[in-house]
């Protein structure tokens, strides 16, 4: 099967124009089929503030009420997404900005209300991905650029960008050897959180299970790692967690970040 | 060649939720290949006001400075576009929201500054349309939903929705028998502006040339008519100017609005 890179970037790149431009140049130069997923957090909060819409969080997770939904639809699906597409187009990358609603690429379910009502949030599974249309777009040398939005029952829904990246990777593993790449602000998963150079270069599940009880991992990295192993165990060939600046190395043979395999 | 309907709707539909929902039900039920282009004006101006961004106009035409560009990108390319897509998806219509930047579907040129600097506005021609990708999408039963935005040199650009509809129609007339439909608030081009029932049912160029010097046409309809004849004379089979409510009749054999042919 052919290689496919599914690459996710977040605020640390998006909120820094120089870093974003540098990243997009690297991304555009990747020859293999690829998909980009972007977040958008800070910009949406800032716009919400300007419009007098309060950003609500419970346990660190955003509550998406109707007004907030409009803001994230505008910012993630409009502003951030289209600016990335326009930039990539000048770099000879035939980017096409999409949400899960477009072409029914990712059908979601609105998160049921239990203890907390998260509002207009979409939960997704690999079965909800329109792999046929994605495959067709990739064959046409179109590069899908996903905003972190999905849909259900006539409503756009807010969905976590890491989750979208993972679900796309699992779904497309039917057709491709997928390397799922999470770009963040550090060089990789660190053995010692105080030593930026102490990257764990290869972290198979066995090693993760040994290191976990030793309290090695920073709290912030745990959701990314859990995500990664869930993906690996459902068919994704490789997951790479690393720095945005190392994108070209991390899409190569000898990676700089933390490579996760079975 | 197969039929293709290229349909444009504006503020009179977009700003009225009941009218929009009714229109989208009709649109979704059309069996032939189709494309929708939407405007967005009032909503963008309203958001701009809330953000304290002044809407500037010269000779009735909006000046798109950098802040206004962000607003229209968010509102046209994000909010309006994705809400329409999400609604159509529930009506079993595989809508895909796009701007001219996405998939390089419409490449523009930033309007050169002469007497007036219109700012970030894109001028477009049929040669700038990526007909190959559009054709492939239509073959996949994807329904493109165009926001009135294009791109050039890494920038999103504001482009008039009527112009986008016309340029798409001309470009796609290579592959399809196109009926270009402009939906507005009246039943058609009126013989007597004070008599809503006086629709001119068929208005070939000859008849238009005869009626024009008689001062029959309301000022507001003239740009639409000029647009229509330009399209007809560059290969578009038919142009229909009529009411959004009559969409299903106006995509049929016996139309309610004003049909324009050579």
Short mmCIF file of N, CA, C and O in Angstrom, two decimals, chain A residues 47 50-51 69-71 73-75 77-79 81-83 85-87 89-90 94-99 101-105 130 132-133 136-137 140 142 149 151-156, chain B residues 47 50-51 69-71 73-75 77-79 81-83 85-87 89-90 94-99 101-105 130 132-133 136-137 140 142 149 151-156:
data_model
loop_
_atom_site.label_atom_id
_atom_site.label_comp_id
_atom_site.label_asym_id
_atom_site.label_seq_id
_atom_site.Cartn_x
_atom_site.Cartn_y
_atom_site.Cartn_z
N UNK A 47 -11.70 36.02 19.35
CA UNK A 47 -12.84 36.59 18.63
C UNK A 47 -14.08 36.58 19.50
O UNK A 47 -14.85 37.54 19.52
N UNK A 50 -13.97 39.49 21.73
CA UNK A 50 -14.31 40.74 21.03
C UNK A 50 -15.82 40.87 20.81
O UNK A 50 -16.35 41.96 20.75
N UNK A 51 -16.50 39.73 20.67
CA UNK A 51 -17.95 39.77 20.44
C UNK A 51 -18.72 39.69 21.75
O UNK A 51 -19.95 39.61 21.74
N UNK A 69 -20.54 28.01 19.02
CA UNK A 69 -20.52 27.21 17.80
C UNK A 69 -20.35 28.12 16.59
O UNK A 69 -19.56 27.82 15.68
N UNK A 70 -21.08 29.23 16.55
CA UNK A 70 -20.94 30.16 15.43
C UNK A 70 -19.51 30.69 15.35
O UNK A 70 -18.93 30.80 14.26
N UNK A 71 -18.94 31.01 16.51
CA UNK A 71 -17.58 31.55 16.52
C UNK A 71 -16.59 30.51 16.00
O UNK A 71 -15.75 30.81 15.14
N UNK A 73 -17.19 27.95 14.11
CA UNK A 73 -17.46 27.68 12.70
C UNK A 73 -16.80 28.74 11.83
O UNK A 73 -16.16 28.44 10.82
N UNK A 74 -16.94 30.00 12.25
CA UNK A 74 -16.36 31.10 11.50
C UNK A 74 -14.85 31.06 11.52
O UNK A 74 -14.19 31.27 10.49
N UNK A 75 -14.29 30.81 12.71
CA UNK A 75 -12.84 30.93 12.86
C UNK A 75 -12.11 29.68 12.36
O UNK A 75 -11.17 29.77 11.58
N UNK A 77 -13.51 27.00 10.59
CA UNK A 77 -13.94 26.58 9.25
C UNK A 77 -13.76 27.67 8.21
O UNK A 77 -13.67 27.39 7.01
N UNK A 78 -13.69 28.91 8.64
CA UNK A 78 -13.54 30.03 7.72
C UNK A 78 -12.13 30.57 7.74
O UNK A 78 -11.28 30.25 6.91
N UNK A 79 -11.86 31.40 8.75
CA UNK A 79 -10.64 32.20 8.75
C UNK A 79 -9.35 31.37 8.70
O UNK A 79 -8.56 31.48 7.76
N UNK A 81 -8.83 28.10 8.32
CA UNK A 81 -8.79 27.08 7.27
C UNK A 81 -8.48 27.68 5.91
O UNK A 81 -7.61 27.19 5.19
N UNK A 82 -9.18 28.77 5.55
CA UNK A 82 -9.00 29.33 4.21
C UNK A 82 -7.66 30.06 4.05
O UNK A 82 -7.09 30.11 2.96
N UNK A 83 -7.16 30.63 5.15
CA UNK A 83 -5.85 31.28 5.06
C UNK A 83 -4.76 30.24 4.82
O UNK A 83 -3.83 30.46 4.03
N UNK A 85 -5.24 27.35 3.31
CA UNK A 85 -5.42 26.90 1.92
C UNK A 85 -4.81 27.89 0.94
O UNK A 85 -4.09 27.51 0.01
N UNK A 86 -5.08 29.18 1.14
CA UNK A 86 -4.56 30.20 0.21
C UNK A 86 -3.04 30.20 0.20
O UNK A 86 -2.41 30.32 -0.86
N UNK A 87 -2.43 30.05 1.38
CA UNK A 87 -0.96 30.01 1.45
C UNK A 87 -0.43 28.77 0.74
O UNK A 87 0.50 28.86 -0.07
N UNK A 89 -1.71 27.11 -1.62
CA UNK A 89 -1.89 27.22 -3.08
C UNK A 89 -0.71 27.94 -3.74
O UNK A 89 -0.33 27.62 -4.87
N UNK A 90 -0.11 28.91 -3.03
CA UNK A 90 1.05 29.59 -3.62
C UNK A 90 2.29 28.70 -3.59
O UNK A 90 3.29 28.99 -4.23
N UNK A 94 -2.12 21.65 -3.95
CA UNK A 94 -3.54 21.84 -4.27
C UNK A 94 -4.44 21.53 -3.08
O UNK A 94 -5.20 20.57 -3.05
N UNK A 95 -4.36 22.44 -2.10
CA UNK A 95 -5.08 22.28 -0.85
C UNK A 95 -6.58 22.51 -1.03
O UNK A 95 -6.99 23.37 -1.80
N UNK A 96 -7.37 21.73 -0.33
CA UNK A 96 -8.81 21.93 -0.31
C UNK A 96 -9.27 21.90 1.14
O UNK A 96 -9.16 20.86 1.81
N UNK A 97 -9.76 23.02 1.62
CA UNK A 97 -10.18 23.12 3.01
C UNK A 97 -11.54 22.49 3.21
O UNK A 97 -12.46 22.71 2.42
N UNK A 98 -11.66 21.67 4.24
CA UNK A 98 -12.91 20.96 4.51
C UNK A 98 -13.19 20.88 6.00
O UNK A 98 -12.30 21.01 6.83
N UNK A 99 -14.48 20.66 6.31
CA UNK A 99 -14.88 20.21 7.64
C UNK A 99 -15.46 18.81 7.45
O UNK A 99 -15.58 18.35 6.31
N UNK A 101 -18.43 18.11 7.63
CA UNK A 101 -19.72 18.23 6.95
C UNK A 101 -19.56 18.17 5.44
O UNK A 101 -20.42 17.63 4.73
N UNK A 102 -18.47 18.75 4.95
CA UNK A 102 -18.25 18.86 3.51
C UNK A 102 -18.05 17.47 2.90
O UNK A 102 -17.14 16.74 3.30
N UNK A 103 -18.89 17.15 1.92
CA UNK A 103 -18.79 15.82 1.33
C UNK A 103 -19.08 14.71 2.33
O UNK A 103 -18.73 13.56 2.10
N UNK A 104 -19.71 15.08 3.45
CA UNK A 104 -19.98 14.10 4.52
C UNK A 104 -18.70 13.34 4.88
O UNK A 104 -18.72 12.14 5.13
N UNK A 105 -17.59 14.06 4.93
CA UNK A 105 -16.31 13.40 5.13
C UNK A 105 -16.18 12.77 6.52
O UNK A 105 -15.57 11.71 6.65
N UNK A 130 -15.88 9.19 5.39
CA UNK A 130 -16.17 8.90 3.98
C UNK A 130 -14.85 8.61 3.26
O UNK A 130 -14.31 9.44 2.52
N UNK A 132 -14.13 6.67 0.83
CA UNK A 132 -14.19 6.62 -0.63
C UNK A 132 -13.91 7.99 -1.23
O UNK A 132 -13.09 8.14 -2.14
N UNK A 133 -14.59 9.02 -0.70
CA UNK A 133 -14.38 10.36 -1.27
C UNK A 133 -12.98 10.88 -0.96
O UNK A 133 -12.33 11.49 -1.80
N UNK A 136 -10.60 9.27 -3.33
CA UNK A 136 -10.75 9.88 -4.64
C UNK A 136 -10.04 11.24 -4.69
O UNK A 136 -9.32 11.55 -5.64
N UNK A 137 -10.22 12.06 -3.65
CA UNK A 137 -9.56 13.38 -3.63
C UNK A 137 -8.03 13.23 -3.64
O UNK A 137 -7.33 13.92 -4.37
N UNK A 140 -6.68 12.50 -6.92
CA UNK A 140 -6.67 13.67 -7.78
C UNK A 140 -5.58 14.66 -7.37
O UNK A 140 -5.55 15.79 -7.85
N UNK A 142 -5.39 16.18 -4.66
CA UNK A 142 -5.94 17.22 -3.79
C UNK A 142 -5.43 16.92 -2.39
O UNK A 142 -5.31 15.76 -1.99
N UNK A 149 -14.04 20.50 12.81
CA UNK A 149 -15.51 20.59 12.87
C UNK A 149 -16.09 19.37 12.17
O UNK A 149 -15.53 18.91 11.16
N UNK A 151 -20.26 17.15 11.76
CA UNK A 151 -21.67 17.51 11.64
C UNK A 151 -22.56 16.34 12.02
O UNK A 151 -22.14 15.18 11.95
N UNK A 152 -23.78 16.68 12.41
CA UNK A 152 -24.82 15.68 12.59
C UNK A 152 -26.16 16.41 12.60
O UNK A 152 -26.26 17.51 13.15
N UNK A 153 -27.16 15.82 11.95
CA UNK A 153 -28.54 16.33 12.04
C UNK A 153 -28.65 17.81 11.74
O UNK A 153 -29.36 18.55 12.44
N UNK A 154 -27.95 18.25 10.72
CA UNK A 154 -28.10 19.64 10.27
C UNK A 154 -27.30 20.65 11.06
O UNK A 154 -27.41 21.85 10.81
N UNK A 155 -26.51 20.17 12.01
CA UNK A 155 -25.71 21.10 12.80
C UNK A 155 -24.22 20.84 12.61
O UNK A 155 -23.79 19.69 12.58
N UNK A 156 -23.46 21.92 12.51
CA UNK A 156 -22.01 21.79 12.60
C UNK A 156 -21.71 21.48 14.07
O UNK A 156 -22.42 21.94 14.98
N UNK B 47 -21.71 41.50 11.54
CA UNK B 47 -20.58 41.03 12.35
C UNK B 47 -19.50 42.10 12.40
O UNK B 47 -18.90 42.34 13.45
N UNK B 50 -20.42 44.57 14.97
CA UNK B 50 -20.18 44.07 16.32
C UNK B 50 -18.71 44.11 16.70
O UNK B 50 -18.36 44.26 17.87
N UNK B 51 -17.84 43.96 15.70
CA UNK B 51 -16.40 43.99 15.96
C UNK B 51 -15.84 45.40 15.84
O UNK B 51 -14.62 45.59 15.95
N UNK B 69 -11.69 41.80 5.02
CA UNK B 69 -11.40 40.51 4.39
C UNK B 69 -11.54 39.39 5.40
O UNK B 69 -12.14 38.34 5.11
N UNK B 70 -11.00 39.60 6.61
CA UNK B 70 -11.13 38.57 7.64
C UNK B 70 -12.60 38.31 7.95
O UNK B 70 -13.02 37.16 8.11
N UNK B 71 -13.38 39.38 8.05
CA UNK B 71 -14.80 39.22 8.37
C UNK B 71 -15.53 38.43 7.27
O UNK B 71 -16.27 37.48 7.55
N UNK B 73 -14.24 36.43 5.09
CA UNK B 73 -13.71 35.06 5.04
C UNK B 73 -14.41 34.21 6.10
O UNK B 73 -14.82 33.08 5.84
N UNK B 74 -14.53 34.79 7.30
CA UNK B 74 -15.17 34.06 8.40
C UNK B 74 -16.64 33.81 8.13
O UNK B 74 -17.16 32.71 8.39
N UNK B 75 -17.32 34.86 7.65
CA UNK B 75 -18.77 34.78 7.53
C UNK B 75 -19.19 34.04 6.27
O UNK B 75 -20.02 33.13 6.32
N UNK B 77 -17.14 32.26 4.07
CA UNK B 77 -16.45 30.99 3.90
C UNK B 77 -16.65 30.04 5.07
O UNK B 77 -16.52 28.82 4.93
N UNK B 78 -16.99 30.58 6.21
CA UNK B 78 -17.19 29.76 7.41
C UNK B 78 -18.66 29.61 7.74
O UNK B 78 -19.30 28.62 7.39
N UNK B 79 -19.20 30.63 8.38
CA UNK B 79 -20.54 30.50 8.98
C UNK B 79 -21.64 30.16 7.99
O UNK B 79 -22.29 29.12 8.09
N UNK B 81 -21.55 29.37 4.75
CA UNK B 81 -21.26 28.22 3.87
C UNK B 81 -21.46 26.91 4.60
O UNK B 81 -22.12 26.00 4.09
N UNK B 82 -20.90 26.77 5.81
CA UNK B 82 -20.98 25.49 6.51
C UNK B 82 -22.37 25.20 7.06
O UNK B 82 -22.78 24.03 7.15
N UNK B 83 -23.12 26.24 7.39
CA UNK B 83 -24.50 26.00 7.84
C UNK B 83 -25.35 25.47 6.68
O UNK B 83 -26.17 24.56 6.86
N UNK B 85 -24.17 23.77 4.12
CA UNK B 85 -23.72 22.40 3.88
C UNK B 85 -24.33 21.44 4.89
O UNK B 85 -24.83 20.37 4.52
N UNK B 86 -24.30 21.80 6.16
CA UNK B 86 -24.84 20.91 7.21
C UNK B 86 -26.33 20.65 6.98
O UNK B 86 -26.81 19.52 7.14
N UNK B 87 -27.07 21.68 6.59
CA UNK B 87 -28.51 21.51 6.32
C UNK B 87 -28.72 20.60 5.12
O UNK B 87 -29.52 19.66 5.17
N UNK B 89 -26.84 18.31 3.99
CA UNK B 89 -26.47 16.94 4.31
C UNK B 89 -27.64 16.17 4.92
O UNK B 89 -27.78 14.96 4.70
N UNK B 90 -28.49 16.86 5.69
CA UNK B 90 -29.65 16.16 6.27
C UNK B 90 -30.71 15.90 5.22
O UNK B 90 -31.64 15.13 5.44
N UNK B 94 -25.18 15.55 -1.02
CA UNK B 94 -23.79 15.48 -0.58
C UNK B 94 -23.04 16.78 -0.90
O UNK B 94 -22.16 16.84 -1.76
N UNK B 95 -23.41 17.82 -0.14
CA UNK B 95 -22.86 19.15 -0.36
C UNK B 95 -21.41 19.24 0.11
O UNK B 95 -21.04 18.64 1.13
N UNK B 96 -20.62 19.99 -0.63
CA UNK B 96 -19.24 20.26 -0.24
C UNK B 96 -19.00 21.76 -0.37
O UNK B 96 -19.04 22.30 -1.48
N UNK B 97 -18.79 22.42 0.75
CA UNK B 97 -18.60 23.86 0.74
C UNK B 97 -17.20 24.21 0.28
O UNK B 97 -16.23 23.61 0.74
N UNK B 98 -17.10 25.18 -0.62
CA UNK B 98 -15.80 25.57 -1.17
C UNK B 98 -15.74 27.07 -1.40
O UNK B 98 -16.76 27.75 -1.52
N UNK B 99 -14.50 27.57 -1.45
CA UNK B 99 -14.23 28.89 -2.01
C UNK B 99 -13.40 28.66 -3.27
O UNK B 99 -13.03 27.51 -3.57
N UNK B 101 -10.42 29.27 -3.56
CA UNK B 101 -9.08 28.82 -3.15
C UNK B 101 -9.00 27.30 -3.04
O UNK B 101 -7.98 26.69 -3.35
N UNK B 102 -10.08 26.70 -2.57
CA UNK B 102 -10.10 25.26 -2.32
C UNK B 102 -9.99 24.49 -3.62
O UNK B 102 -10.80 24.66 -4.53
N UNK B 103 -8.97 23.63 -3.69
CA UNK B 103 -8.76 22.90 -4.94
C UNK B 103 -8.43 23.82 -6.10
O UNK B 103 -8.55 23.43 -7.26
N UNK B 104 -8.06 25.06 -5.79
CA UNK B 104 -7.78 26.05 -6.86
C UNK B 104 -8.95 26.10 -7.84
O UNK B 104 -8.75 26.23 -9.05
N UNK B 105 -10.17 26.05 -7.29
CA UNK B 105 -11.34 25.96 -8.16
C UNK B 105 -11.55 27.24 -8.97
O UNK B 105 -11.99 27.17 -10.12
N UNK B 130 -11.08 25.72 -12.40
CA UNK B 130 -10.55 24.36 -12.45
C UNK B 130 -11.68 23.41 -12.84
O UNK B 130 -12.23 22.68 -12.01
N UNK B 132 -11.70 20.73 -14.55
CA UNK B 132 -11.42 19.29 -14.42
C UNK B 132 -11.82 18.79 -13.04
O UNK B 132 -12.51 17.78 -12.90
N UNK B 133 -11.41 19.51 -11.98
CA UNK B 133 -11.74 19.06 -10.63
C UNK B 133 -13.24 19.17 -10.38
O UNK B 133 -13.85 18.29 -9.77
N UNK B 136 -14.93 16.26 -11.98
CA UNK B 136 -14.75 15.04 -11.17
C UNK B 136 -15.66 15.04 -9.94
O UNK B 136 -16.24 14.02 -9.60
N UNK B 137 -15.75 16.18 -9.27
CA UNK B 137 -16.61 16.24 -8.08
C UNK B 137 -18.07 15.98 -8.46
O UNK B 137 -18.76 15.20 -7.80
N UNK B 140 -18.80 12.46 -8.96
CA UNK B 140 -18.87 11.72 -7.69
C UNK B 140 -20.16 12.05 -6.94
O UNK B 140 -20.30 11.71 -5.77
N UNK B 142 -20.98 14.83 -5.81
CA UNK B 142 -20.75 15.88 -4.82
C UNK B 142 -21.41 17.15 -5.35
O UNK B 142 -21.41 17.41 -6.56
N UNK B 149 -15.84 33.85 -2.51
CA UNK B 149 -14.45 34.17 -2.22
C UNK B 149 -13.59 33.46 -3.24
O UNK B 149 -13.90 32.33 -3.64
N UNK B 151 -9.08 33.52 -4.74
CA UNK B 151 -7.74 33.67 -4.17
C UNK B 151 -6.74 34.06 -5.23
O UNK B 151 -6.94 33.81 -6.43
N UNK B 152 -5.66 34.70 -4.77
CA UNK B 152 -4.49 34.95 -5.62
C UNK B 152 -3.32 35.25 -4.70
O UNK B 152 -3.49 35.92 -3.68
N UNK B 153 -2.15 34.72 -5.05
CA UNK B 153 -0.91 35.08 -4.35
C UNK B 153 -1.01 34.96 -2.84
O UNK B 153 -0.54 35.83 -2.10
N UNK B 154 -1.61 33.88 -2.38
CA UNK B 154 -1.62 33.62 -0.95
C UNK B 154 -2.69 34.35 -0.17
O UNK B 154 -2.75 34.26 1.05
N UNK B 155 -3.52 35.11 -0.89
CA UNK B 155 -4.57 35.85 -0.20
C UNK B 155 -5.95 35.39 -0.65
O UNK B 155 -6.18 35.15 -1.83
N UNK B 156 -6.87 35.27 0.31
CA UNK B 156 -8.27 35.11 -0.05
C UNK B 156 -8.73 36.47 -0.58
O UNK B 156 -8.24 37.51 -0.14
#
